[in-house]
């Protein structure tokens, strides 16, 4: 949740003197802050390193690296002795690591991101590593065409205690993608572009700024010369520069304030192959429940449990399907995790709410924040304190911050005891009988966000949190269809909640453990400046310790938050995922997280944070989706549809309802102070949502199948155009069109308040999804006018087969009772292929799943594969008809539709064995 209301926090003043000081602080040296940006020659003249003792093997090499001259010590002390490790791990993956000889410099823990390993013969690998001993540099080449993919020649390596620089040359005008999380162009700018990676709360997702996640992987697409990827396994704050040198050379440059150089090169050579190879490193996506593809509704500011029920009822009345209802921190007692407000969200009525939703085949999701209200008597806090899960000050007291409940303690998610404590809270509070039987969980504020701006301010509970005041609740008084009598209108008044005003929030103290981890392998160097490192990465929130847990806090294993901050949210989310597994061991967990790190997608899902109700953020949601799904291996992602901050506009919201229906995660969510923006609020959004959700639900098995194959082989379920047309240069910069799966080209209207759209159709056969009309793409832009606010252009790519349901439904449970229709879109060669994956939609173990391949070959249709899913009670595994588009006349079996130029072949056929037909 956003903290945009934050205005000013009290200066520490005399109050600070009474508290233990974390360390002697001095203001930053103005002679050093930002110096690297003003004068790159400061590091350009550093001596670099010389390689010696080079030991080669069949699968790699090792070498010693020695500082090649006098230390320059620009931002910290140069390390004199380094090690080089080169490993050919597979034929497509090369691992290159440069680290300190004493192995003290921090390296990401194996339990956070397990290493892939593997051994391959260098002479058989697709990539080739070359070493220049003095001055040390290296290059990586693609053997098949001699293309140099990475080359550090001409710029010396700098490896200091709090600054590391490595630069590689790039081709002129390169096509670089990834390096999330950001709201910048999908294909990254290549001049004067700085990509800061420091996870932080980011109100209204600013451009050219660090946001909530760290994914230091980039894809370099070179058209017919291939695509490759480079992943830097480093969690320290950093800035990656894309620029042109004074000599005219294009380059990419890593600048970190800690950690080692731990690079993984992925050979590709097709874009989707790089996606798979990245999944091999960070993990394949989890398979999420079928129902998560339904439509979700949330808003911060739902007054009480009756209002939540009323929203559900209003969607039913408007005939707009709603699969999942969410509740923000409104439901909590004074914003405390694992509580309910006894007046507005009493436990008994919360249980009734969930029971009613479940009886309607709907789901319920609640929110948690990492900060635990640090007061004796708060059961989760007392239990956590006893278990020793919270960060500690030097004197053994809890390190405290400020979040929604007021003064909070912060769990150390690396502490093994934290998992047991967190799981206990889940088992108690979300118990199906005694608690709230949630279906999923949402973890927020987990960068972690701290309402205290400064690093050295005492927490003050006054005004934290704001106390609810007694006012009439703003319900309409209408009956709520489908809910028990206790939810119907009464004359009673209930409590409300004030805005999340931070006006009264005071400052937070910074008392941290000063024990250092020196002498322990990979724990981090001692005696570093955790507040004011002389190289300033340029976070948009200020210094690296501002608005978060102080980075000199020590984790249980001796590492520091300085090095591990960027995966704090990742570890909270994965801990939560494990707790959900314990709670419901047989079912796939659904955990949505705001903060992410490389590999988060193997366990959890993500939304793009606190965006705004603007056309630009409508467009940005496409760019963010393309990067996360296709390059960061986080497939179930999406934005707050219609925007979180600012008042939504009905016309933009109608467009967004349609756009969001073709993105993986589909949730309408808004901030407390905004006007209501549920789809039923305006006639135009009702129409748009009805069409959007109707279409999304019909296509649900198609996209669920695409998710399954991303979990299995890493092929993205959302494709940028250049992934499918890698040699078409016109596709390389397209960022507002995408393939939903591999068959459906989505081309939304993206100009503010416009009814026209210009989109690109590659040189290929396409069919209009809505009319099935045949279209020959010519590799040109196409402009279409009079696109209503209830319409969105969608095309089927020739050569594909789309399985979809004959009808939509109000819930995914009812949807699964509908029969199938297969849409065949023959390609230029008269052939088409598709896939269909069927399972029960929620079980972790699927012994009876079906994986069906659909084939069309010039008049002959066939199904092959594994046919083991027979459908649960009432479910349909029947195909009622097959539609073959682009046909000239009827032949053999089938009915010819002259107006549509297609043949319909009537079933039924069961998806429990092979079958087919010939026209």
PDB file of C-alpha atoms in Angstrom, residues 90-93 116 126-127 219 227-229 264-284 633 713-714:
ATOM      1  CA  UNK A  90      25.626 -27.045 -19.894  1.00  0.00           C
ATOM      2  CA  UNK A  91      26.091 -26.643 -23.614  1.00  0.00           C
ATOM      3  CA  UNK A  92      23.929 -23.500 -23.385  1.00  0.00           C
ATOM      4  CA  UNK A  93      25.062 -22.043 -20.048  1.00  0.00           C
ATOM      5  CA  UNK A 116      22.036 -24.803 -10.840  1.00  0.00           C
ATOM      6  CA  UNK A 126      27.618 -23.215 -27.662  1.00  0.00           C
ATOM      7  CA  UNK A 127      29.606 -20.469 -25.927  1.00  0.00           C
ATOM      8  CA  UNK A 219      18.130 -10.239 -22.889  1.00  0.00           C
ATOM      9  CA  UNK A 227      19.367 -13.832 -28.681  1.00  0.00           C
ATOM     10  CA  UNK A 228      21.321 -14.386 -25.482  1.00  0.00           C
ATOM     11  CA  UNK A 229      20.835 -13.561 -21.827  1.00  0.00           C
ATOM     12  CA  UNK A 264      25.460 -16.666 -15.925  1.00  0.00           C
ATOM     13  CA  UNK A 265      25.509 -16.488 -19.725  1.00  0.00           C
ATOM     14  CA  UNK A 266      22.599 -18.097 -21.594  1.00  0.00           C
ATOM     15  CA  UNK A 267      23.294 -18.959 -25.217  1.00  0.00           C
ATOM     16  CA  UNK A 268      19.764 -18.916 -26.578  1.00  0.00           C
ATOM     17  CA  UNK A 269      19.729 -18.552 -29.521  1.00  0.00           C
ATOM     18  CA  UNK A 270      15.975 -17.992 -29.864  1.00  0.00           C
ATOM     19  CA  UNK A 271      14.320 -15.619 -27.342  1.00  0.00           C
ATOM     20  CA  UNK A 272      12.110 -18.311 -25.788  1.00  0.00           C
ATOM     21  CA  UNK A 273      15.159 -20.544 -25.382  1.00  0.00           C
ATOM     22  CA  UNK A 274      16.792 -17.848 -23.267  1.00  0.00           C
ATOM     23  CA  UNK A 275      13.639 -17.775 -21.138  1.00  0.00           C
ATOM     24  CA  UNK A 276      13.963 -21.515 -20.564  1.00  0.00           C
ATOM     25  CA  UNK A 277      17.655 -21.247 -19.787  1.00  0.00           C
ATOM     26  CA  UNK A 278      16.955 -18.518 -17.240  1.00  0.00           C
ATOM     27  CA  UNK A 279      14.330 -20.764 -15.615  1.00  0.00           C
ATOM     28  CA  UNK A 280      17.020 -23.436 -15.383  1.00  0.00           C
ATOM     29  CA  UNK A 281      18.980 -21.023 -13.184  1.00  0.00           C
ATOM     30  CA  UNK A 282      16.380 -19.348 -10.961  1.00  0.00           C
ATOM     31  CA  UNK A 283      13.643 -21.970 -11.021  1.00  0.00           C
ATOM     32  CA  UNK A 284      10.573 -22.766 -13.084  1.00  0.00           C
ATOM     33  CA  UNK A 633       9.965 -16.042 -15.138  1.00  0.00           C
ATOM     34  CA  UNK A 713       9.652 -25.980 -20.037  1.00  0.00           C
ATOM     35  CA  UNK A 714       9.983 -22.257 -19.357  1.00  0.00           C
TER      36      UNK A 714
END
